[in-house]
XYZ file of C-alpha atoms in Angstrom:
122
model
C 0.000 -0.031 -0.044
C 2.942 2.312 0.825
C 4.222 1.843 -2.792
C 0.943 2.569 -4.277
C 0.550 5.776 -2.238
C 3.968 6.939 -3.497
C 3.193 5.999 -7.021
C -0.166 7.656 -6.981
C 1.393 10.863 -5.461
C 4.213 10.716 -8.068
C 1.742 10.402 -10.959
C -0.277 13.374 -9.675
C 3.021 15.523 -9.469
C 4.007 14.229 -12.800
C 0.709 15.313 -14.339
C 0.718 18.713 -12.897
C 4.384 19.165 -13.984
C 3.533 18.043 -17.555
C 0.687 20.430 -17.708
C 2.792 23.374 -16.491
C 5.526 22.371 -19.034
C 3.056 22.335 -21.951
C 1.442 25.684 -20.774
C 4.804 27.293 -20.617
C 6.119 25.934 -23.937
C 3.001 26.450 -25.967
C 3.108 30.183 -25.169
C 6.731 30.452 -26.484
C 6.854 28.082 -29.399
C 4.986 25.716 -31.791
C 4.477 22.385 -30.355
C 4.567 19.863 -33.237
C 2.208 16.676 -33.417
C 5.066 14.336 -32.794
C 5.993 16.142 -29.544
C 2.218 16.193 -28.462
C 2.193 12.485 -29.087
C 5.272 11.827 -27.088
C 3.915 13.855 -24.189
C 0.716 11.854 -24.388
C 2.694 8.612 -24.117
C 4.848 9.892 -21.311
C 1.610 11.032 -19.449
C -0.019 7.658 -19.582
C 3.003 5.532 -18.461
C 2.933 6.268 -14.747
C -0.842 5.375 -14.824
C -0.077 2.212 -16.755
C 2.626 1.269 -14.227
C 0.130 1.749 -11.320
C -2.506 -0.353 -13.163
C -0.163 -3.237 -13.887
C 0.991 -3.321 -10.209
C -2.489 -2.967 -9.027
C -3.561 -6.059 -10.980
C -0.690 -7.914 -9.234
C -1.409 -6.677 -5.822
C -5.086 -5.882 -5.900
C -5.657 -6.530 -2.226
C -3.150 -3.909 -1.218
C -4.286 -1.442 -3.766
C -7.917 -1.429 -2.694
C -6.757 -1.575 0.924
C -5.131 1.767 0.488
C -8.658 3.277 -0.029
C -10.201 1.328 2.887
C -11.785 -1.397 0.669
C -11.488 -5.298 0.702
C -10.540 -7.564 3.481
C -6.803 -6.797 3.690
C -5.281 -4.143 5.903
C -3.008 -1.583 4.184
C 0.613 -2.482 4.706
C 2.823 0.576 4.891
C 5.828 -1.218 6.090
C 9.078 -1.199 4.075
C 11.285 -4.311 4.077
C 13.865 -5.864 1.686
C 12.749 -8.338 -0.867
C 12.964 -11.998 0.126
C 14.554 -12.767 -3.221
C 16.756 -9.816 -4.180
C 17.453 -9.133 -7.760
C 20.913 -10.489 -9.080
C 23.773 -7.936 -9.199
C 24.138 -8.403 -12.979
C 20.483 -7.396 -13.390
C 20.833 -4.379 -11.250
C 24.069 -3.343 -13.111
C 22.327 -3.627 -16.435
C 19.424 -1.713 -15.154
C 21.603 1.219 -13.899
C 23.670 1.267 -17.058
C 20.389 1.414 -19.154
C 19.143 4.219 -16.993
C 22.447 6.163 -17.385
C 22.398 5.774 -21.266
C 18.874 6.269 -21.965
C 17.570 8.517 -19.214
C 20.310 10.483 -17.615
C 22.433 10.975 -20.767
C 19.611 12.559 -22.826
C 18.489 14.777 -20.067
C 22.067 15.961 -19.486
C 22.498 16.483 -23.199
C 19.395 18.583 -23.364
C 20.328 20.592 -20.328
C 23.616 21.565 -22.001
C 21.847 22.456 -25.204
C 19.432 24.781 -23.227
C 22.329 26.296 -21.293
C 23.989 27.136 -24.494
C 20.977 28.497 -26.093
C 20.037 30.615 -23.113
C 20.977 34.277 -23.571
C 19.951 36.689 -20.823
C 18.002 39.652 -22.423
C 19.562 42.962 -21.905
C 17.369 45.885 -21.247
C 18.737 49.059 -23.011
C 19.999 51.632 -20.429
C 20.408 49.143 -17.537
């Protein structure tokens, strides 16, 4: 139940952030259909992740809302069968290459493109 609570809160923050981002960007530039489509996909991914986990742990999902026979379990404990180190290493390398690196590259491009506007006489 604790994981579902965190995921639902994260999905809500993600949706609000995406809305603010699109509001900000649309006032400053044209948002092409491909970018709109990618935003739609990225908006639904957290909801899909919650839905898939809810299907696997339905009793805890509905217990979070006070439904069903199970009591919501908010305890955090290690997995009984931890993931193998090779799997975790592959996952971290994949995240670094396909998540962190593209964000870092975009941050560098944005920093290079940013030019403070000078007001004449100031």
